[in-house]
């Protein structure tokens, strides 16, 4: 997926052509498919070579079969978790950009609010979980809150760095032109910061799935995290590993989604 | 087309907890519509002087006026065009969109902005209007930034060593273009440079600065006829103008401290 993203950004013409290019998709997907096959092969060999019992880790074929037979249950749980992860990421992204913009424009705000932000980030989610559940309930609310707490920080830190990355002469130019603060932000600071912001977002995107599952472990909401917990409690390794496989696929989907958003916003910038 | 006047302007910076006097008691008047050069060794405060006029910096003491108003007012009324040492184009914008930037910012507050496409033609980049800055050479990028500086028909055009990074051939070509553009627009132009022949070729009057503290040590009128062409550079009167500047910069038995005026030489042959 990373390959697909960088290929597309290197070849803007292909992007502008519009429509779905099957050949291009095949080319960008080929390395990923090859890697997935290699992954399954290694998994298979490890299970064979060390004679891993199926109640610890089933073979990839057995696991894939379980994904197929239990698809209904897994897909329902995965959809719940994925939705929470995406919603949390959107909220986290918005908060991160607003806080970063606040911190780079006001030293007073930085001194007043940044320690609080770091404190929230540092508080173990396990410890504040009861509070979150009390405030946001056992459903999507707590999940979003946990995803936000876990994933806004890398985006915010990168965005702050990005907002400070504008070239000095570009800022001086805007000043001489008599621009308002908002114009400087919109036309110079934000576009200069975009690559930094998306570095943070991509790292946040992959951990968002994990954070959403963490929230379910704490709140018991019916997502993939709870599904894995139940499978483990009933010693059903097949279900457990099928769910793990699906959660990995979800993290990849999140990563490629954030790359896609980056491409849209880069188009807007240009 | 505004007159620029400075009276007793001082500016110091704190560098490693020590005050460095970038400019001390600078007074000068630049009548409207002229072309002026500020020349001096590095560290003499000539860029600082330009930044003070543009309201990028504020003076510690003294006053500055552009057309009778403080620089901040002129800046907010979008009357200042500024060309930086580096072209400082926004890399994600096309040439056309970079030139259009000042017009976007001014919105409706400037009634009669220039046509960006005409400006791009004026600097000879009509074929590159939709190119990205990274696709252009350094000289072409600097031409874009000149076009951008002219977008709001500025009353003063401030140029901070705009061609310093360019090779000699490109620099000559750009100087000719700059003169042509200045004559077409009639704006008051102030150029910071450390190149003697550039100052003599472009300016009506050259203000020579010295360092520690930054101050003006000579004002030298360049009485060469306009329009100026490359042929002018081979004439005696051009050589005399350069010599006068050189004397002012390096001192000729203290003559640097005196105001020198070069006789208006015979028209270039």
Coordinates of C-alpha atoms in Angstrom, one line a residue:
Chain A
X1 CA 0.0 0.0 0.0
X2 CA 2.8 2.3 0.7
X3 CA 4.1 1.5 -2.7
X4 CA 0.8 2.4 -4.2
X5 CA 0.7 5.7 -2.4
X6 CA 4.2 6.8 -3.4
X7 CA 3.7 5.6 -7.0
X8 CA 0.6 7.7 -7.3
X9 CA 2.2 10.8 -5.8
X10 CA 5.1 10.4 -8.2
X11 CA 2.9 10.2 -11.2
X12 CA 0.4 13.0 -11.0
X13 CA -0.9 12.4 -14.5
X14 CA -2.2 9.0 -13.6
X15 CA -4.1 10.6 -10.7
X16 CA -5.7 13.2 -12.9
X17 CA -6.8 10.8 -15.5
X18 CA -9.7 9.8 -13.2
X19 CA -11.7 6.6 -13.2
X20 CA -10.4 3.2 -12.1
X21 CA -7.3 2.0 -13.8
X22 CA -7.3 -1.9 -13.5
X23 CA -3.7 -2.3 -14.8
X24 CA -2.4 0.3 -12.4
X25 CA -4.2 -1.2 -9.5
X26 CA -2.8 -4.6 -10.3
X27 CA 0.7 -3.2 -10.6
X28 CA 0.4 -1.4 -7.2
X29 CA -1.3 -4.4 -5.5
X30 CA 1.2 -7.0 -6.8
X31 CA 3.9 -6.5 -4.2
X32 CA 1.3 -6.6 -1.4
X33 CA -0.2 -9.9 -2.7
X34 CA 3.3 -11.4 -3.0
X35 CA 4.1 -10.3 0.6
X36 CA 0.8 -11.7 1.9
X37 CA 1.6 -15.1 0.3
X38 CA 5.1 -15.0 1.8
X39 CA 3.6 -14.2 5.2
X40 CA 1.2 -17.2 5.0
X41 CA 4.1 -19.5 3.8
X42 CA 6.3 -18.5 6.7
X43 CA 3.4 -19.0 9.1
X44 CA 2.7 -22.4 7.6
X45 CA 6.3 -23.5 7.9
X46 CA 6.6 -22.3 11.5
X47 CA 3.5 -24.2 12.5
X48 CA 4.9 -27.3 10.7
X49 CA 8.6 -27.0 11.9
X50 CA 7.9 -26.4 15.6
X51 CA 4.8 -28.7 15.6
X52 CA 2.7 -25.9 17.1
X53 CA -0.5 -27.4 18.5
X54 CA -3.6 -25.9 16.9
X55 CA -4.9 -24.7 20.3
X56 CA -1.9 -22.3 20.4
X57 CA -1.8 -21.3 16.8
X58 CA -3.7 -22.9 14.0
X59 CA -2.2 -23.2 10.5
X60 CA -2.9 -20.3 8.0
X61 CA -5.3 -22.5 6.0
X62 CA -7.3 -23.4 9.0
X63 CA -7.4 -19.8 10.1
X64 CA -8.5 -18.6 6.7
X65 CA -11.2 -21.3 6.7
X66 CA -12.4 -20.0 10.0
X67 CA -12.5 -16.4 8.6
X68 CA -14.7 -17.7 5.9
X69 CA -17.1 -19.9 8.0
X70 CA -17.3 -17.3 10.9
X71 CA -17.4 -14.4 8.5
X72 CA -20.8 -13.2 9.7
X73 CA -19.8 -12.8 13.3
X74 CA -16.3 -11.5 12.6
X75 CA -17.4 -9.0 10.0
X76 CA -20.1 -7.5 12.3
X77 CA -17.5 -7.1 15.1
X78 CA -14.9 -5.8 12.7
X79 CA -17.3 -3.2 11.2
X80 CA -18.1 -1.9 14.7
X81 CA -14.4 -1.6 15.6
X82 CA -13.4 -0.1 12.2
X83 CA -16.2 2.5 12.4
X84 CA -15.1 3.5 15.9
X85 CA -11.5 3.7 14.9
X86 CA -12.3 5.9 11.9
X87 CA -14.6 8.2 13.8
X88 CA -12.0 8.5 16.6
X89 CA -9.3 9.3 14.1
X90 CA -11.4 12.0 12.5
X91 CA -12.1 13.6 15.9
X92 CA -8.4 13.1 16.9
X93 CA -7.3 14.7 13.7
X94 CA -9.5 17.7 14.2
X95 CA -8.4 18.2 17.8
X96 CA -4.8 17.8 16.9
X97 CA -4.8 20.4 14.1
X98 CA -6.7 22.9 16.3
X99 CA -4.4 22.4 19.3
X100 CA -1.3 22.6 17.1
X101 CA -2.5 25.8 15.5
X102 CA -3.3 27.3 18.9
X103 CA 0.1 26.3 20.3
X104 CA 2.1 27.8 17.4
X105 CA 0.2 31.1 17.4
X106 CA 0.1 31.7 21.2
X107 CA 2.9 31.1 23.7
X108 CA 0.5 31.8 26.6
X109 CA -1.9 29.1 25.4
X110 CA 1.0 26.7 25.0
X111 CA 2.2 27.2 28.6
X112 CA -1.4 26.9 29.9
X113 CA -2.8 24.0 27.9
X114 CA 0.2 21.9 26.7
X115 CA 1.0 20.4 30.2
X116 CA -2.7 19.4 30.5
X117 CA -2.6 17.8 27.1
X118 CA 0.6 15.8 28.0
X119 CA -1.0 14.8 31.3
X120 CA -4.1 13.4 29.5
X121 CA -1.8 11.6 27.0
X122 CA 0.2 10.1 29.9
X123 CA -2.6 8.9 32.1
X124 CA -3.0 5.1 31.7
X125 CA -6.2 4.4 29.8
X126 CA -6.8 1.5 32.1
X127 CA -7.0 3.9 35.0
X128 CA -9.3 6.4 33.5
X129 CA -11.4 3.9 31.7
X130 CA -14.2 3.8 34.4
X131 CA -14.4 7.6 34.2
X132 CA -14.6 7.4 30.4
X133 CA -17.3 4.8 30.5
X134 CA -19.2 6.9 33.0
X135 CA -19.0 9.9 30.7
X136 CA -19.4 8.3 27.3
X137 CA -21.3 5.0 27.9
X138 CA -20.3 1.5 26.9
X139 CA -20.8 2.0 23.2
X140 CA -19.1 4.1 20.5
X141 CA -18.5 7.0 22.9
X142 CA -15.8 5.4 25.0
X143 CA -14.2 3.8 21.9
X144 CA -13.9 7.2 20.2
X145 CA -12.5 8.8 23.4
X146 CA -9.8 6.1 23.8
X147 CA -8.9 6.3 20.1
X148 CA -8.7 10.1 20.4
X149 CA -6.5 9.9 23.6
X150 CA -4.1 7.4 22.0
X151 CA -3.8 8.9 18.5
X152 CA -4.2 12.7 18.6
X153 CA -0.7 13.2 20.1
X154 CA 1.5 12.0 17.3
X155 CA -0.6 14.0 14.8
X156 CA -0.5 17.1 17.0
X157 CA 3.3 17.0 17.6
X158 CA 3.9 16.6 13.9
X159 CA 1.5 19.3 13.0
X160 CA 3.2 21.7 15.4
X161 CA 6.5 21.0 13.8
X162 CA 4.8 21.4 10.4
X163 CA 3.3 24.8 11.3
X164 CA 6.7 26.0 12.2
X165 CA 8.3 24.6 9.0
X166 CA 7.1 27.5 6.8
X167 CA 9.9 29.3 5.1
X168 CA 10.7 32.5 6.8
X169 CA 10.6 34.5 3.6
X170 CA 7.2 33.1 2.7
X171 CA 5.9 34.4 6.1
X172 CA 7.6 37.8 5.6
X173 CA 6.1 37.9 2.1
X174 CA 2.6 37.4 3.5
X175 CA 3.3 40.1 6.1
X176 CA 4.4 42.6 3.5
X177 CA 1.4 41.8 1.4
X178 CA -0.8 42.8 4.4
X179 CA -2.3 39.4 5.0
X180 CA -4.5 38.6 8.0
X181 CA -3.5 35.8 10.4
X182 CA -6.1 33.6 9.0
X183 CA -4.8 34.1 5.4
X184 CA -1.3 33.3 6.5
X185 CA -2.5 30.1 8.2
X186 CA -4.7 29.0 5.3
X187 CA -2.3 29.9 2.4
X188 CA 1.1 29.3 3.9
X189 CA 1.3 27.6 7.3
X190 CA -1.2 24.8 6.6
X191 CA 0.1 23.8 3.2
X192 CA 3.7 23.8 4.4
X193 CA 2.6 21.6 7.3
X194 CA 0.6 19.0 5.4
X195 CA 3.4 16.5 4.8
X196 CA 4.3 16.6 8.5
X197 CA 0.6 16.3 9.6
X198 CA 0.2 13.2 7.4
X199 CA 3.3 11.6 8.8
X200 CA 1.6 11.9 12.2
X201 CA -1.7 10.8 10.9
X202 CA -0.4 7.7 9.3
X203 CA 1.2 6.5 12.5
X204 CA -1.9 7.4 14.4
X205 CA -4.1 5.5 11.8
X206 CA -2.4 2.2 12.4
X207 CA -2.6 2.4 16.2
X208 CA -6.3 3.6 16.1
X209 CA -7.5 0.0 15.4
X210 CA -5.6 -1.2 18.4
X211 CA -6.9 1.7 20.5
X212 CA -10.5 0.9 19.5
X213 CA -10.0 -2.7 20.5
X214 CA -8.4 -1.6 23.8
X215 CA -11.5 0.4 24.5
X216 CA -13.6 -2.7 24.0
X217 CA -11.5 -4.7 26.4
X218 CA -12.3 -2.0 28.9
X219 CA -15.9 -1.4 28.2
X220 CA -17.1 -4.7 26.7
X221 CA -18.6 -3.1 23.6
X222 CA -19.4 -5.7 20.9
X223 CA -16.4 -5.2 18.5
X224 CA -13.4 -7.2 17.3
X225 CA -11.6 -6.6 20.6
X226 CA -14.4 -8.2 22.6
X227 CA -14.6 -11.0 20.0
X228 CA -10.9 -11.8 20.5
X229 CA -11.3 -11.7 24.3
X230 CA -14.2 -14.1 24.1
X231 CA -12.4 -16.4 21.8
X232 CA -9.4 -16.5 24.2
X233 CA -11.7 -17.1 27.2
X234 CA -13.2 -20.1 25.4
X235 CA -9.8 -21.3 24.2
X236 CA -10.9 -21.1 20.6
X237 CA -7.6 -20.4 18.9
X238 CA -9.2 -20.7 15.4
X239 CA -11.6 -17.8 16.1
X240 CA -8.9 -15.8 17.9
X241 CA -6.4 -16.0 15.1
X242 CA -9.1 -15.3 12.5
X243 CA -10.0 -12.1 14.3
X244 CA -6.3 -11.2 14.6
X245 CA -5.9 -11.6 10.9
X246 CA -8.9 -9.4 10.2
X247 CA -7.6 -6.7 12.7
X248 CA -4.3 -6.6 10.8
X249 CA -6.2 -6.1 7.5
X250 CA -8.1 -3.3 9.2
X251 CA -4.9 -1.5 10.2
X252 CA -3.7 -1.7 6.6
X253 CA -7.1 -0.3 5.4
X254 CA -6.7 2.6 7.9
X255 CA -3.2 3.3 6.6
X256 CA -4.2 3.4 3.0
X257 CA -7.2 5.5 3.9
X258 CA -5.0 8.1 5.5
X259 CA -2.7 8.0 2.4
X260 CA -5.8 8.6 0.3
X261 CA -6.9 11.6 2.3
X262 CA -3.4 13.0 2.0
X263 CA -3.6 12.7 -1.7
X264 CA -6.9 14.5 -1.8
X265 CA -5.7 17.3 0.4
X266 CA -2.5 17.6 -1.6
X267 CA -4.6 18.1 -4.7
X268 CA -6.5 20.8 -2.8
X269 CA -3.3 22.4 -1.8
X270 CA -2.0 22.5 -5.4
Chain B
X1 CA 4.7 56.2 -6.6
X2 CA 5.4 57.3 -3.1
X3 CA 8.2 59.2 -1.6
X4 CA 10.1 57.3 1.1
X5 CA 11.5 59.3 4.0
X6 CA 13.6 58.2 7.0
X7 CA 14.5 60.5 9.8
X8 CA 17.0 59.5 12.5
X9 CA 16.2 55.8 12.2
X10 CA 18.1 53.4 14.6
X11 CA 17.8 49.7 15.0
X12 CA 19.8 47.3 17.1
X13 CA 19.5 43.5 17.6
X14 CA 20.4 41.5 20.6
X15 CA 22.8 38.8 19.5
X16 CA 24.1 36.5 22.2
X17 CA 22.9 39.0 24.8
X18 CA 24.9 41.8 23.2
X19 CA 23.3 44.7 21.5
X20 CA 24.5 45.1 17.9
X21 CA 23.8 48.4 16.3
X22 CA 22.5 47.5 12.9
X23 CA 21.6 51.0 12.0
X24 CA 22.4 54.3 13.8
X25 CA 20.7 57.6 13.0
X26 CA 19.9 57.0 9.4
X27 CA 18.2 59.8 7.6
X28 CA 17.4 59.8 3.9
X29 CA 14.8 60.9 1.4
X30 CA 13.9 59.0 -1.7
X31 CA 11.7 61.2 -4.0
X32 CA 8.9 59.3 -5.7
X33 CA 9.4 57.6 -9.0
X34 CA 13.1 57.2 -8.8
X35 CA 15.4 54.2 -8.7
X36 CA 17.7 54.0 -5.7
X37 CA 20.4 51.6 -4.6
X38 CA 21.7 50.9 -1.2
X39 CA 25.2 49.5 -1.3
X40 CA 27.7 48.4 1.3
X41 CA 29.6 45.5 2.8
X42 CA 27.8 42.7 4.5
X43 CA 26.7 43.6 8.0
X44 CA 26.2 47.3 7.2
X45 CA 22.4 47.0 7.7
X46 CA 21.3 47.6 4.2
X47 CA 18.8 44.7 4.3
X48 CA 17.7 45.8 7.7
X49 CA 17.0 49.2 6.2
X50 CA 14.8 47.7 3.5
X51 CA 13.0 45.6 6.0
X52 CA 12.3 48.6 8.2
X53 CA 10.8 50.4 5.1
X54 CA 8.6 47.3 4.5
X55 CA 7.4 47.2 8.1
X56 CA 8.9 43.7 8.5
X57 CA 10.9 45.3 11.3
X58 CA 10.1 48.2 13.6
X59 CA 12.7 50.9 14.3
X60 CA 14.0 51.5 17.8
X61 CA 14.1 55.2 17.2
X62 CA 13.3 57.6 14.4
X63 CA 10.5 57.7 11.9
X64 CA 9.8 56.3 8.5
X65 CA 7.1 57.4 6.1
X66 CA 5.9 56.2 2.7
X67 CA 4.0 58.8 0.8
X68 CA 3.5 60.6 4.1
X69 CA 2.1 57.6 6.0
X70 CA 3.8 55.1 8.4
X71 CA 5.0 51.9 6.7
X72 CA 2.4 49.7 8.6
X73 CA -0.4 51.7 6.9
X74 CA 1.2 51.4 3.5
X75 CA 1.6 47.7 4.0
X76 CA -2.0 47.2 5.1
X77 CA -3.1 49.2 2.0
X78 CA -1.0 46.8 -0.1
X79 CA 1.2 49.5 -1.5
X80 CA 4.5 47.7 -1.0
X81 CA 6.0 45.2 -3.4
X82 CA 8.9 43.2 -2.0
X83 CA 11.4 40.9 -3.9
X84 CA 13.4 38.7 -1.6
X85 CA 16.9 37.2 -2.0
X86 CA 15.4 33.9 -2.7
X87 CA 12.3 33.9 -4.9
X88 CA 10.2 32.5 -2.0
X89 CA 7.5 31.1 -4.3
X90 CA 4.9 28.8 -2.8
X91 CA 6.0 25.4 -4.3
X92 CA 2.5 24.0 -4.6
X93 CA 1.2 26.9 -6.7
X94 CA 1.7 27.4 -10.4
X95 CA 3.5 30.4 -11.7
X96 CA 0.1 32.1 -12.4
X97 CA -1.2 31.3 -9.0
X98 CA 1.9 32.6 -7.3
X99 CA 1.6 35.9 -9.2
X100 CA -2.1 36.0 -8.3
X101 CA -1.4 35.5 -4.5
X102 CA -1.2 39.2 -3.6
X103 CA -4.5 39.8 -5.4
X104 CA -6.2 37.0 -3.5
X105 CA -4.9 38.5 -0.2
X106 CA -6.0 42.1 -1.0
X107 CA -9.4 40.9 -2.1
X108 CA -11.6 43.8 -3.0
X109 CA -9.6 46.3 -1.0
X110 CA -7.4 47.0 -4.1
X111 CA -9.7 48.4 -6.8
X112 CA -7.4 48.0 -9.8
X113 CA -5.0 45.2 -9.6
X114 CA -2.8 44.2 -12.5
X115 CA -3.7 41.4 -14.8
X116 CA -1.5 38.4 -13.6
X117 CA -1.2 37.0 -17.1
X118 CA 0.0 40.4 -18.4
X119 CA 2.6 40.5 -15.7
X120 CA 3.8 37.0 -16.6
X121 CA 4.2 38.2 -20.2
X122 CA 6.0 41.3 -18.9
X123 CA 8.7 39.1 -17.3
X124 CA 8.8 36.9 -20.3
X125 CA 7.3 33.7 -18.9
X126 CA 4.0 33.4 -20.9
X127 CA 4.8 29.8 -21.8
X128 CA 5.4 28.8 -18.2
X129 CA 2.2 30.3 -16.6
X130 CA 1.1 26.8 -15.5
X131 CA 4.5 25.4 -14.6
X132 CA 5.4 24.7 -10.9
X133 CA 8.3 26.7 -9.4
X134 CA 10.4 23.6 -9.1
X135 CA 10.3 23.3 -12.9
X136 CA 11.9 26.7 -13.4
X137 CA 15.5 27.9 -13.3
X138 CA 16.6 30.3 -10.5
X139 CA 16.5 33.3 -12.8
X140 CA 13.0 32.4 -14.0
X141 CA 11.8 31.9 -10.4
X142 CA 13.1 35.3 -9.5
X143 CA 11.3 36.8 -12.5
X144 CA 8.1 35.2 -11.1
X145 CA 8.7 36.9 -7.8
X146 CA 9.1 40.2 -9.5
X147 CA 5.9 39.8 -11.4
X148 CA 4.2 38.9 -8.0
X149 CA 5.6 42.0 -6.4
X150 CA 4.0 44.1 -9.1
X151 CA 0.6 42.4 -8.9
X152 CA -1.1 45.2 -6.8
X153 CA 0.6 48.0 -8.7
X154 CA 2.8 48.9 -5.7
X155 CA 3.7 52.5 -5.0
X156 CA 7.1 51.3 -3.8
X157 CA 9.1 48.3 -5.0
X158 CA 11.7 47.0 -2.6
X159 CA 14.3 44.6 -3.9
X160 CA 16.7 42.8 -1.5
X161 CA 19.6 41.5 -3.5
X162 CA 17.2 39.9 -5.9
X163 CA 19.8 38.6 -8.4
X164 CA 22.5 37.8 -5.9
X165 CA 22.3 34.1 -6.4
X166 CA 22.3 34.3 -10.2
X167 CA 25.2 34.0 -12.6
X168 CA 26.6 37.1 -14.2
X169 CA 25.0 36.6 -17.6
X170 CA 21.5 36.0 -16.2
X171 CA 22.0 38.9 -13.8
X172 CA 22.7 41.4 -16.6
X173 CA 19.7 40.2 -18.5
X174 CA 17.5 40.5 -15.3
X175 CA 18.8 44.0 -14.7
X176 CA 17.8 45.1 -18.1
X177 CA 14.4 43.6 -17.6
X178 CA 14.0 45.2 -14.2
X179 CA 14.8 48.6 -15.7
X180 CA 12.2 48.1 -18.4
X181 CA 9.6 47.0 -15.9
X182 CA 10.4 49.9 -13.6
X183 CA 10.0 52.4 -16.4
X184 CA 6.7 50.9 -17.5
X185 CA 5.2 51.0 -14.0
X186 CA 6.7 54.2 -12.7
X187 CA 7.0 52.9 -9.2
X188 CA 9.6 54.1 -6.6
X189 CA 12.3 51.4 -6.6
X190 CA 14.8 50.7 -3.8
X191 CA 17.4 48.0 -4.5
X192 CA 19.8 46.5 -2.0
X193 CA 23.0 45.2 -3.6
X194 CA 26.7 44.6 -3.0
X195 CA 27.5 44.8 -6.7
X196 CA 29.0 48.1 -7.7
X197 CA 28.3 47.8 -11.4
X198 CA 24.7 46.8 -10.8
X199 CA 24.1 49.8 -8.5
X200 CA 25.7 52.2 -11.1
X201 CA 23.7 50.7 -14.0
X202 CA 20.3 50.7 -12.4
X203 CA 20.1 53.6 -9.9
X204 CA 19.5 57.3 -10.2
X205 CA 21.2 57.7 -6.8
X206 CA 23.3 55.3 -4.7
X207 CA 23.4 55.4 -0.9
X208 CA 26.6 54.0 0.4
X209 CA 26.5 52.3 3.8
X210 CA 29.3 51.4 6.2
X211 CA 29.2 48.9 9.1
X212 CA 29.6 49.1 12.9
X213 CA 27.3 50.8 13.3
X214 CA 25.4 50.7 10.1
X215 CA 25.2 54.2 8.7
X216 CA 25.0 56.1 5.4
X217 CA 28.5 57.5 4.5
X218 CA 27.8 58.8 1.0
X219 CA 25.1 59.7 -1.5
X220 CA 26.2 59.5 -5.1
X221 CA 24.0 60.7 -7.9
X222 CA 24.4 58.6 -11.1
X223 CA 23.8 61.1 -13.9
X224 CA 23.7 58.5 -16.7
X225 CA 21.0 59.1 -19.3
X226 CA 18.1 56.7 -19.6
X227 CA 17.1 54.4 -21.1
X228 CA 20.2 52.6 -20.2
X229 CA 21.5 49.8 -22.4
X230 CA 24.3 47.3 -22.2
X231 CA 26.3 49.5 -24.5
X232 CA 26.4 52.0 -21.7
X233 CA 28.6 49.7 -19.7
X234 CA 31.5 50.2 -22.1
X235 CA 31.5 54.0 -21.8
X236 CA 33.8 56.2 -19.8
X237 CA 31.0 57.8 -17.9
X238 CA 29.9 54.4 -16.7
X239 CA 33.4 53.7 -15.6
X240 CA 33.5 57.0 -13.7
X241 CA 30.3 56.2 -12.0
X242 CA 31.7 52.9 -10.8
X243 CA 34.9 54.5 -9.7
X244 CA 33.0 57.1 -7.6
X245 CA 31.1 54.2 -5.9
X246 CA 34.3 52.3 -5.4
X247 CA 36.0 55.3 -3.8
X248 CA 33.0 55.8 -1.5
X249 CA 33.0 52.2 -0.5
X250 CA 36.8 51.7 0.1
X251 CA 37.7 55.3 0.9
X252 CA 40.1 57.5 -1.1
X253 CA 41.9 59.6 1.4
X254 CA 38.7 60.0 3.3
X255 CA 36.8 61.2 0.3
X256 CA 34.2 58.6 1.2
X257 CA 32.8 60.9 3.8
X258 CA 32.0 63.6 1.4
X259 CA 29.1 63.7 -0.9
X260 CA 30.1 63.2 -4.4
X261 CA 28.2 64.0 -7.5
X262 CA 29.2 62.7 -10.9
X263 CA 28.8 65.0 -13.8
X264 CA 26.1 63.8 -16.1
X265 CA 28.2 62.1 -18.6
X266 CA 27.7 62.3 -22.3
X267 CA 24.9 60.1 -23.6
X268 CA 26.1 56.6 -24.4
X269 CA 27.4 56.2 -27.9

